[in-house]
Short mmCIF file of C-alpha atoms in Angstrom, two decimals:
data_model
loop_
_atom_site.label_atom_id
_atom_site.label_comp_id
_atom_site.label_asym_id
_atom_site.label_seq_id
_atom_site.Cartn_x
_atom_site.Cartn_y
_atom_site.Cartn_z
CA GLN A 196 29.23 -18.11 29.76
CA GLN A 197 29.92 -14.81 31.45
CA GLN A 198 26.70 -13.26 30.18
CA VAL A 199 23.70 -12.29 32.22
CA LYS A 200 20.50 -12.04 30.21
CA GLN A 201 17.89 -9.54 31.39
CA SER A 202 14.28 -9.05 30.36
CA PRO A 203 12.17 -7.18 29.54
CA GLN A 204 14.07 -4.34 27.91
CA SER A 205 11.34 -1.91 28.95
CA LEU A 206 8.39 -2.10 31.27
CA ILE A 207 5.42 0.16 31.90
CA VAL A 208 3.44 -0.30 35.10
CA GLN A 209 0.61 1.61 36.70
CA LYS A 210 1.11 3.19 40.10
CA GLY A 211 0.49 0.63 42.80
CA GLY A 212 1.20 -2.30 40.52
CA ILE A 213 3.94 -4.91 40.71
CA SER A 214 7.03 -4.55 38.51
CA ILE A 215 8.86 -7.78 37.69
CA ILE A 216 12.25 -7.95 36.00
CA ASN A 217 13.97 -11.23 35.21
CA CYS A 218 17.58 -12.29 34.76
CA ALA A 219 19.21 -15.55 33.74
CA TYR A 220 22.82 -16.63 33.89
CA GLU A 221 24.98 -19.51 32.68
CA ASN A 222 28.06 -19.40 34.87
CA THR A 223 27.42 -21.65 37.88
CA ALA A 224 30.39 -20.07 39.65
CA PHE A 225 28.40 -16.86 40.16
CA ASP A 226 27.53 -16.53 43.81
CA TYR A 227 26.50 -12.92 44.32
CA PHE A 228 23.55 -11.32 42.54
CA PRO A 229 22.91 -7.61 43.09
CA TRP A 230 20.34 -5.32 41.53
CA TYR A 231 21.16 -1.72 40.75
CA GLN A 232 18.92 1.27 40.10
CA GLN A 233 20.12 4.04 37.82
CA PHE A 234 18.52 7.40 37.18
CA PRO A 235 19.42 9.38 34.02
CA GLY A 236 22.83 10.99 34.26
CA LYS A 237 23.65 9.27 37.56
CA GLY A 238 25.74 6.32 38.61
CA PRO A 239 24.05 3.03 39.60
CA ALA A 240 22.99 2.55 43.19
CA LEU A 241 22.75 -0.83 44.90
CA LEU A 242 19.14 -1.74 45.65
CA ILE A 243 19.29 -5.25 47.01
CA ALA A 244 21.49 -8.32 46.63
CA ILE A 245 21.21 -12.05 47.21
CA ARG A 246 23.46 -15.09 47.50
CA PRO A 247 22.53 -18.59 46.28
CA ASP A 248 22.02 -20.00 49.79
CA VAL A 249 18.59 -18.35 50.02
CA SER A 250 15.67 -18.38 47.60
CA GLU A 251 14.23 -15.01 48.47
CA LYS A 252 15.26 -11.74 50.06
CA LYS A 253 12.99 -8.84 50.84
CA GLU A 254 13.84 -5.26 51.69
CA GLY A 255 10.88 -2.94 51.91
CA ARG A 256 9.02 -2.97 48.60
CA PHE A 257 11.86 -4.78 46.81
CA THR A 258 12.14 -8.56 46.69
CA ILE A 259 14.66 -10.80 44.94
CA SER A 260 13.56 -14.31 44.06
CA PHE A 261 16.34 -16.76 43.26
CA ASN A 262 16.05 -20.11 41.51
CA LYS A 263 19.41 -21.84 41.60
CA SER A 264 18.42 -24.89 39.57
CA ALA A 265 17.01 -22.74 36.79
CA LYS A 266 19.85 -20.23 37.08
CA GLN A 267 17.40 -17.38 37.21
CA PHE A 268 16.68 -14.53 39.55
CA SER A 269 14.16 -11.75 39.49
CA LEU A 270 13.37 -8.42 41.06
CA HIS A 271 9.85 -7.65 42.23
CA ILE A 272 8.88 -4.09 43.08
CA MET A 273 5.65 -4.03 45.03
CA ASP A 274 3.33 -1.01 45.08
CA SER A 275 5.34 0.60 42.29
CA GLN A 276 5.58 4.39 42.45
CA PRO A 277 6.38 7.03 39.80
CA GLY A 278 9.61 7.68 41.72
CA ASP A 279 10.67 4.12 40.90
CA SER A 280 10.88 5.07 37.21
CA ALA A 281 14.51 4.35 36.36
CA THR A 282 16.72 1.81 34.65
CA TYR A 283 17.35 -1.38 36.59
CA PHE A 284 20.34 -3.63 36.09
CA CYS A 285 20.90 -7.10 37.43
CA ALA A 286 24.46 -8.28 37.89
CA ALA A 287 26.46 -11.28 39.04
CA SER A 288 29.92 -12.03 40.33
CA THR A 289 31.96 -15.04 41.40
CA ALA A 290 33.64 -15.98 44.59
CA SER A 291 37.06 -15.73 43.04
CA GLY A 292 36.86 -12.04 42.29
CA SER A 293 34.68 -9.00 42.52
CA ARG A 294 34.22 -8.33 38.82
CA LEU A 295 30.52 -7.70 38.11
CA THR A 296 28.82 -8.89 34.96
CA PHE A 297 25.79 -6.73 34.19
CA GLY A 298 22.55 -7.51 32.44
CA GLU A 299 21.37 -5.33 29.58
CA GLY A 300 19.09 -3.21 31.75
CA THR A 301 15.34 -2.63 32.01
CA GLN A 302 13.82 0.81 31.66
CA LEU A 303 10.90 0.96 34.07
CA THR A 304 8.18 3.59 33.75
CA VAL A 305 5.56 3.83 36.46
CA ASN A 306 2.57 5.86 35.35
CA PRO A 307 0.74 7.94 37.97
CA GLY B 223 27.37 4.73 53.83
CA ALA B 224 30.31 4.36 51.48
CA VAL B 225 30.57 7.33 49.13
CA VAL B 226 32.43 7.50 45.84
CA SER B 227 32.95 10.80 44.07
CA GLN B 228 34.04 11.61 40.55
CA HIS B 229 35.49 14.78 39.11
CA PRO B 230 34.64 16.38 36.82
CA SER B 231 30.95 15.54 36.43
CA ARG B 232 31.06 16.58 32.81
CA VAL B 233 33.77 17.67 30.42
CA ILE B 234 33.83 18.88 26.85
CA CYS B 235 37.10 18.78 24.98
CA LYS B 236 38.48 19.09 21.49
CA SER B 237 39.53 16.08 19.50
CA GLY B 238 43.15 15.14 20.13
CA THR B 239 43.34 16.42 23.69
CA SER B 240 43.69 14.31 26.83
CA VAL B 241 41.20 14.26 29.66
CA LYS B 242 41.74 13.07 33.23
CA ILE B 243 38.88 11.81 35.38
CA GLU B 244 39.32 11.31 39.11
CA CYS B 245 37.54 8.76 41.26
CA ARG B 246 37.73 9.03 45.04
CA SER B 247 36.41 6.91 47.86
CA LEU B 248 35.49 9.52 50.45
CA ASP B 249 34.92 7.58 53.66
CA PHE B 250 36.56 4.22 53.06
CA GLN B 251 39.66 2.68 51.60
CA ALA B 252 39.25 0.97 48.26
CA THR B 253 41.72 -1.77 47.48
CA THR B 254 40.08 -2.30 44.11
CA MET B 255 38.48 0.23 41.81
CA PHE B 256 36.70 -0.38 38.53
CA TRP B 257 36.17 1.79 35.49
CA TYR B 258 33.12 1.43 33.28
CA ARG B 259 31.82 3.21 30.24
CA GLN B 260 28.18 3.44 29.34
CA PHE B 261 26.69 4.52 26.02
CA PRO B 262 23.13 5.90 25.90
CA LYS B 263 20.47 3.31 26.73
CA GLN B 264 23.09 0.60 27.12
CA SER B 265 24.50 -1.37 30.00
CA LEU B 266 27.73 -0.72 31.84
CA MET B 267 30.79 -2.14 30.14
CA LEU B 268 33.78 -2.85 32.36
CA MET B 269 36.91 -1.26 30.97
CA ALA B 270 39.48 -2.13 33.60
CA THR B 271 40.11 -3.18 37.16
CA SER B 272 42.73 -1.36 39.17
CA ASN B 273 44.37 -2.35 42.42
CA GLU B 274 46.27 0.13 44.55
CA GLY B 275 49.93 0.16 43.71
CA SER B 276 49.79 -2.20 40.76
CA LYS B 277 49.03 -2.08 37.06
CA ALA B 278 45.44 -2.10 35.95
CA THR B 279 43.90 -5.14 34.30
CA TYR B 280 42.14 -4.18 31.10
CA GLU B 281 39.20 -5.96 29.54
CA GLN B 282 39.57 -7.42 26.09
CA GLY B 283 39.27 -4.78 23.41
CA VAL B 284 40.13 -1.84 25.68
CA GLU B 285 43.29 -0.02 24.57
CA LYS B 286 45.48 0.39 27.63
CA ASP B 287 47.63 3.00 25.94
CA LYS B 288 44.57 5.10 25.22
CA PHE B 289 42.85 4.70 28.59
CA LEU B 290 45.55 5.18 31.21
CA ILE B 291 44.59 4.15 34.73
CA ASN B 292 46.52 5.06 37.85
CA HIS B 293 45.56 3.85 41.33
CA ALA B 294 48.15 5.65 43.40
CA SER B 295 46.41 5.45 46.76
CA LEU B 296 43.67 3.55 48.54
CA THR B 297 41.27 6.43 47.96
CA LEU B 298 42.11 7.69 44.49
CA SER B 299 42.11 6.25 40.99
CA THR B 300 42.40 8.26 37.79
CA LEU B 301 41.41 7.51 34.22
CA THR B 302 43.12 9.50 31.49
CA VAL B 303 41.64 9.36 28.02
CA THR B 304 44.58 10.19 25.78
CA SER B 305 44.15 11.81 22.37
CA ALA B 306 40.40 11.72 22.72
CA HIS B 307 38.20 11.41 19.65
CA PRO B 308 34.46 11.84 19.17
CA GLU B 309 33.90 8.08 19.44
CA ASP B 310 35.29 8.26 23.00
CA SER B 311 32.32 10.41 24.00
CA SER B 312 30.51 8.44 26.67
CA PHE B 313 29.50 8.27 30.31
CA TYR B 314 32.42 7.03 32.40
CA ILE B 315 31.64 5.56 35.81
CA CYS B 316 33.98 4.30 38.49
CA SER B 317 33.21 2.00 41.37
CA ALA B 318 35.08 0.79 44.40
CA ASN B 319 35.01 -2.21 46.70
CA SER B 320 34.66 -1.23 50.32
CA ASP B 321 37.15 -2.56 52.81
CA ARG B 322 34.55 -2.42 55.55
CA GLY B 323 33.66 -6.09 55.25
CA GLY B 324 30.06 -5.44 54.35
CA ALA B 325 28.02 -7.32 51.76
CA TYR B 326 30.23 -9.64 49.82
CA ASN B 327 31.74 -7.95 46.77
CA GLU B 328 29.56 -4.88 47.24
CA GLN B 329 30.62 -2.17 44.87
CA PHE B 330 29.84 1.48 45.39
CA PHE B 331 29.50 3.55 42.26
CA GLY B 332 30.46 7.12 41.56
CA PRO B 333 28.04 9.59 39.98
CA GLY B 334 29.70 9.32 36.58
CA THR B 335 31.50 11.71 34.23
CA ARG B 336 29.95 12.74 30.94
CA LEU B 337 32.70 13.15 28.34
CA THR B 338 31.93 14.91 25.09
CA VAL B 339 34.68 15.13 22.47
CA LEU B 340 34.08 17.66 19.73
#
């Protein structure tokens, strides 16, 4: 019940296209859903995060869509650029603590 | 923003030796720090949660006598891999919760430490 399922495992997108990564969770106590970007050999960096009281959050080219009833959330990267090529992780945590549960990761490649 | 550093960035050691990795919050106080390990092309696996001045809480399956964690101050946590073996080779990453009252439960991650045990 603590798992967060992420798909796809890998994604190839052309420059200028839209990258979409999906995550699903079971634990209804989760109330914080961040997305992290990780480049090879580096630590993860927070991209954008959402709480269940909103269905969408947008920051620049990055948008999180959240569907509470379906227990799913997704990351949309608009106008994808080669510099966006990285591994993306979704995560979730509960109100009672700050322990993050990570998805399996998606390796995104944006071709020029 | 909140910055977390790790030292060393990479270390190579012989089997049987111990290795200490430091994690520092540079511009904020971290009441809670987390230690993760990450194998190639895999997700981050939480090893333990440490709170300043108290014993760390280890995840199931993580040997607390092998991975010693000390959180002696609000800006420093250390992970010591004792009697390291080749299977301990991995990418170790720490993170810290900011006390600045920003985004709920926001964790800031360090750059990671690549450990190679020969």
